[in-house]
Structure formats: C-alpha cells, structure tokens
Short mmCIF file of C-alpha atoms in Angstrom, two decimals:
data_model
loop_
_atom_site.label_atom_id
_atom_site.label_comp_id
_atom_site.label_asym_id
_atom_site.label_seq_id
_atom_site.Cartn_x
_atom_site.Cartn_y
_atom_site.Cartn_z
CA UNK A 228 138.53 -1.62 120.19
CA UNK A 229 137.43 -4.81 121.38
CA UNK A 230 138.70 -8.28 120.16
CA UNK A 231 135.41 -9.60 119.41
CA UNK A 232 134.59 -9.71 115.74
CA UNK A 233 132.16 -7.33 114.37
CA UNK A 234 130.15 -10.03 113.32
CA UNK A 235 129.46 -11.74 115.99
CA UNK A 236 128.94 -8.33 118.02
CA UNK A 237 126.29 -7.19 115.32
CA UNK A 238 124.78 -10.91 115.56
CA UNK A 239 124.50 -10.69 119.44
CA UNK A 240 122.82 -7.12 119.20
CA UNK A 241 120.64 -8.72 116.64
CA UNK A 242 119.09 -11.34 118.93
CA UNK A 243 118.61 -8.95 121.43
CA UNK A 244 115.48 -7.45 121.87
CA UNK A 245 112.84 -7.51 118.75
CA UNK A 246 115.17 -7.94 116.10
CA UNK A 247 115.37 -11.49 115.83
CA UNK A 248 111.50 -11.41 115.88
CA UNK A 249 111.06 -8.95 113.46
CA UNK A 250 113.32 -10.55 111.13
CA UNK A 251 112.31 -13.81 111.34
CA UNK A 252 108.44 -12.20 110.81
CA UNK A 253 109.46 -10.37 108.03
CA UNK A 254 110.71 -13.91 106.03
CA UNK A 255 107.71 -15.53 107.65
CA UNK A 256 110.22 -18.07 109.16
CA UNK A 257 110.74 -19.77 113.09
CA UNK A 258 113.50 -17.57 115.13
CA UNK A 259 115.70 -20.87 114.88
CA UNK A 260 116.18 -20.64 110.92
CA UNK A 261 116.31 -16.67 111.44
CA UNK A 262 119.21 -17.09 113.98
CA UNK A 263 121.03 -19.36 111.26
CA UNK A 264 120.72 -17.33 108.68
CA UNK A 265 121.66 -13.92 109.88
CA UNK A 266 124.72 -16.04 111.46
CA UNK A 267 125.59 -17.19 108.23
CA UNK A 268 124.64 -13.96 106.50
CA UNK A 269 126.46 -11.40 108.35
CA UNK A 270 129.84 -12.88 108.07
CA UNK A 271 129.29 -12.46 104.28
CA UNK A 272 128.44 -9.29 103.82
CA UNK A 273 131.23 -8.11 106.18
CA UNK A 274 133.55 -10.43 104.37
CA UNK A 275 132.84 -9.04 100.59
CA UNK A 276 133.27 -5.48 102.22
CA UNK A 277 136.46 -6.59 103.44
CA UNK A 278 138.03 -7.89 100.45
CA UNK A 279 136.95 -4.17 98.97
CA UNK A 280 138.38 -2.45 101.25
CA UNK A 281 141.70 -3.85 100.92
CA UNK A 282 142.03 -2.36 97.39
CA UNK A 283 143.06 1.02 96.76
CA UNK A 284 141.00 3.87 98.11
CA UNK A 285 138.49 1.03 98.75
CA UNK A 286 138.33 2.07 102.66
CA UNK A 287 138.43 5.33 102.21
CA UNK A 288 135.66 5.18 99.93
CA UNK A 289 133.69 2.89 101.87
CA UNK A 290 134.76 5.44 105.10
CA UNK A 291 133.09 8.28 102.89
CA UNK A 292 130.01 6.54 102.08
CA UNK A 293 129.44 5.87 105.97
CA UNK A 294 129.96 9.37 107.33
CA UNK A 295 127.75 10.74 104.37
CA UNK A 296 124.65 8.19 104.34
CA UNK A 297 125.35 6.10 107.18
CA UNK A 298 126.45 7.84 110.24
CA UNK A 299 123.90 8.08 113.62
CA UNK A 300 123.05 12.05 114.30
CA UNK A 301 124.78 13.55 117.04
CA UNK A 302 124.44 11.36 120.26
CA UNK A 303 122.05 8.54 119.55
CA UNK A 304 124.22 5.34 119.09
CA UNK A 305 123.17 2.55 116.86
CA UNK A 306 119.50 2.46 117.08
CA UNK A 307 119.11 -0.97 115.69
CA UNK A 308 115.36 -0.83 116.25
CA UNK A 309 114.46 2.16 114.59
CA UNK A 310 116.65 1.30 111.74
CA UNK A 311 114.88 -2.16 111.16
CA UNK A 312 111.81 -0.15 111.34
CA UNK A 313 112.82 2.28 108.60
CA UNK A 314 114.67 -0.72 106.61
CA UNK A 315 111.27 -3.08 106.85
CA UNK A 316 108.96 0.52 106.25
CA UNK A 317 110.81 1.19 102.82
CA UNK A 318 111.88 5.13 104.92
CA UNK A 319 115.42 6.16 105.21
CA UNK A 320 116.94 7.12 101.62
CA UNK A 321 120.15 6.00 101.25
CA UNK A 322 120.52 5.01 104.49
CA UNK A 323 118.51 2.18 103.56
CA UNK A 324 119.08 1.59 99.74
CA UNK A 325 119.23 -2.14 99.89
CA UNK A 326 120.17 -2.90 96.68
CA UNK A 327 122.40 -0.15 96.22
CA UNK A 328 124.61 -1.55 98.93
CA UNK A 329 124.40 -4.81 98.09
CA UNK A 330 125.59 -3.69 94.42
CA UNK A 331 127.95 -1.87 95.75
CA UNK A 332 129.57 -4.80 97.94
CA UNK A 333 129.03 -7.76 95.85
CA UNK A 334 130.46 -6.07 92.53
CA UNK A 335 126.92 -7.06 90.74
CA UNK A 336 127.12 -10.58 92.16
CA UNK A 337 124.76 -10.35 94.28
CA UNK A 338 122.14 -12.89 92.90
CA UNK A 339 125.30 -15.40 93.22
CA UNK A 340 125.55 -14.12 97.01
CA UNK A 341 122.11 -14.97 97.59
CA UNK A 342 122.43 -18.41 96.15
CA UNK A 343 125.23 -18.93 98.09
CA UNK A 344 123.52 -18.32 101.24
CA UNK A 345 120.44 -20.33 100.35
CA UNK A 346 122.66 -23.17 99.56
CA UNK A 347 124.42 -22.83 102.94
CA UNK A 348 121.45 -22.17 104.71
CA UNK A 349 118.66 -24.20 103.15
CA UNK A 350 116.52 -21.56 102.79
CA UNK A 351 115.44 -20.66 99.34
CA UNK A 352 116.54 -17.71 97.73
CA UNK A 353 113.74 -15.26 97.65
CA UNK A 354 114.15 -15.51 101.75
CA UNK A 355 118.10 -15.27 101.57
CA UNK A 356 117.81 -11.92 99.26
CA UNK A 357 115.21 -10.12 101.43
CA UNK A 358 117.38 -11.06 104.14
CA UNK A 359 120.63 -9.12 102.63
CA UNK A 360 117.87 -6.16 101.73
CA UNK A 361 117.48 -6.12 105.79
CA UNK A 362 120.97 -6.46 106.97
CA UNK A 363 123.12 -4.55 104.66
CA UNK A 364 122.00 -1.05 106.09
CA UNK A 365 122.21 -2.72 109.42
CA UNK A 366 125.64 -3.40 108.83
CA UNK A 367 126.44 0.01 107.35
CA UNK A 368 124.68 1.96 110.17
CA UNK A 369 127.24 -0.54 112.75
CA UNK A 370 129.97 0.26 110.95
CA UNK A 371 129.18 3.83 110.69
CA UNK A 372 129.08 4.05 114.74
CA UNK A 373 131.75 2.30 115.62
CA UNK A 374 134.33 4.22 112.40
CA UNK A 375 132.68 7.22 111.21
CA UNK A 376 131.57 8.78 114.22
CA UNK A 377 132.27 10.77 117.35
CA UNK A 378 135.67 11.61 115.84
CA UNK A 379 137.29 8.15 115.13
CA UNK A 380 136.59 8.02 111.01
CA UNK A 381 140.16 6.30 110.38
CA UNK A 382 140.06 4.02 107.05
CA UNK A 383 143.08 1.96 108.53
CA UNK A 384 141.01 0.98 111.57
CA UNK A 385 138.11 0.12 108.95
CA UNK A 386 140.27 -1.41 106.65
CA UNK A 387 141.84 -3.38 109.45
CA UNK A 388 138.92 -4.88 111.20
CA UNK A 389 137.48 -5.50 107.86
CA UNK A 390 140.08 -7.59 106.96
CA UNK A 391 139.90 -9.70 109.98
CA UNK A 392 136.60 -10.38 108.88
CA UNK A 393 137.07 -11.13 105.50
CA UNK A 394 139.68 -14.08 106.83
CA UNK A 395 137.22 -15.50 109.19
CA UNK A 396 134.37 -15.35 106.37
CA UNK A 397 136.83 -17.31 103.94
CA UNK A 398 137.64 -19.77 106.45
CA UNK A 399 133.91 -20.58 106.25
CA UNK A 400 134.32 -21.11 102.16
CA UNK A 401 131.44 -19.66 101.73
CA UNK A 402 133.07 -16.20 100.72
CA UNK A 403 135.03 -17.88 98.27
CA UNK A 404 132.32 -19.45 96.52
CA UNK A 405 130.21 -16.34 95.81
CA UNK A 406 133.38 -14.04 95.08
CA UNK A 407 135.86 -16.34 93.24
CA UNK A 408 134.82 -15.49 89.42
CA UNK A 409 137.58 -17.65 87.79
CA UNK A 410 136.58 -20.91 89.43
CA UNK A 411 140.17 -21.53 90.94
CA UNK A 412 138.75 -21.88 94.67
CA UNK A 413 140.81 -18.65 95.43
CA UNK A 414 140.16 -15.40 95.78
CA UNK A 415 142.78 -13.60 93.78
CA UNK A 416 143.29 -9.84 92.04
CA UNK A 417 142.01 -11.18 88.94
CA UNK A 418 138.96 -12.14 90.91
CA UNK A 419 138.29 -8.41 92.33
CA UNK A 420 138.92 -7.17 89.21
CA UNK A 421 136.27 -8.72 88.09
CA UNK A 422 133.90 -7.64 90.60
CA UNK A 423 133.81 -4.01 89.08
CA UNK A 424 135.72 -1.66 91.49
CA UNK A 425 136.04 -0.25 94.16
CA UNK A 426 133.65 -0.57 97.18
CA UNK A 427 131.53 2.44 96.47
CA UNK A 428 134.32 3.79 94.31
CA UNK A 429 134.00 4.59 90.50
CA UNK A 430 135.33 2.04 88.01
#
C-alpha cells in the first residue's frame, strides 16, 4: 500500500482523462471550480466514512457493503469512466444509489454536508449535492478495488487508511463543521452517536 492518501490518488485519477470534463459538464461549471470542488469534496466524504469506520463493526460493515454492491467483476480494475457513465445515466443499482450512500455516511446529515461544502467552496448548494450524488459511488467503487477485491478484503487495512483520512479531513475543519452535532468544535462519541449508527450498519 502506497503512502499517498486515497484522496488525493482518487483526485489525480479524477483529472485524468474525461472525468474532470464530465463533471464539471454535468454542474454546468469551468474545470477550474470543478477541480476545487471535487478537491474539497473528496476529502469529506472519505473523512465521514472514516470516523464510521472507527466504531464497532463500522469497517466491517462498510467492508461488506463494498464486496456486495461495490466490488469491480473479475479482472477489470476501477473503470472510473464507465462508472461516471452509469452514475451520470441513472444505471447501476446500488452500485450507484447516491443518496443511499450519502445517508449512509453522513448519518442523515447530509443536507448539512452539502452546505458545508458550498460554504467552503462558493458554489451553491444544488451544485455541491449533485456533486456528492457523483462522487460517492466513485469513492465506493475505489475503495472496493483497492479493499474488497482480488483477495485483500481486510477491515483493519480499511479501517486504517480510513482513519488517516479522517485526520487529514479534520485538519481542514471542514469535517468538523458538518459532523460535530453538539456545537463544541469537536468531534466526540456523543457526536457519532448522534449521527445514527453504524456506517451501513443497523441502529
């Protein structure tokens, strides 16, 4: 496993290629503000999973819900194209159930999330939540290839690297203001017990 964080892996395969493009087509936006935003937006979503996943069960949970919906059939990799065509399509199933994921990783705070983002990004918030609709299943498929695949499905690994993550996200503050539900500027258990659960776990 590389040192490089899975964020800023995901963000360079992102501006590779057509996905910037398509992205930044999708929000009808420049590839400048598209580039911000996903760099912004990634780091987020990979932060909330990793504060999940440090509860009980939470990575194994989250390590179940890859291999079932998430994981790439036999050989092909992460396909980032074809997923962003099935994401931006409305195919896939679960594979691409936007707003379940984002339920599922925000604890039901995802319309906070979203303002969050357009605050930090000074976009406005119907952009900001299609752009979570895009990139969660983006991030799920990643994560799916690089821990639920080809024999490596560990939840320690997952819960690991997501942790690193959810540190560097904090640092940002930008975690912390979407997650912290009793105002203290921390996030703390009371706050993820508020959140509901579990990443895909039952309450």
């Amino acid at each position: 496993m590389n040192t490089e964080s899975l964020a800023a892996s995901l963000f360079q395969q992102l501006q590779q290629g057509q996905g910037l493009q398509q992205v930044s087509q999708q929000l009808g936006i420049d590839q400048n503000q598209a580039s911000g935003a996903i760099g912004a937006a990634l780091p987020l979503l990979l932060g909330a999973m990793g504060r999940n996943a440090q509860e009980p069960q939470g990575a194994q949970a989250l390590l179940g819900a890859l291999q079932r919906d998430h994981a790439p059939t036999s050989g092909s990799g992460f396909d980032l194209g074809g997923l962003l065509g099935s994401v931006l399509g409305g195919g896939g199933g679960n594979a691409t159930n936007s707003a379940g994921i984002l339920g599922h990783v925000f604890g039901g705070n995802t319309d906070r999330a979203t303002q969050g983002l357009s605050q930090a990004t000074g976009l406005d918030s119907s952009k900001t939540s299609q752009l979570l609709a895009i990139l969660a299943p983006i991030v799920m498929s990643y994560l799916a290839q690089r821990f639920a695949s080809g024999g490596n499905a560990s939840p320690g690994q997952l819960s690991q690297a997501l942790g690193q993550e959810a540190q560097s996200a904090n640092s940002g503050g930008l975690l912390t203001s979407v997650l912290d539900q009793d105002g203290d500027g921390q996030l703390g258990v009371g706050d993820l017990l508020k959140l509901g659960g579990g990443l895909f776990g039952k309450r």
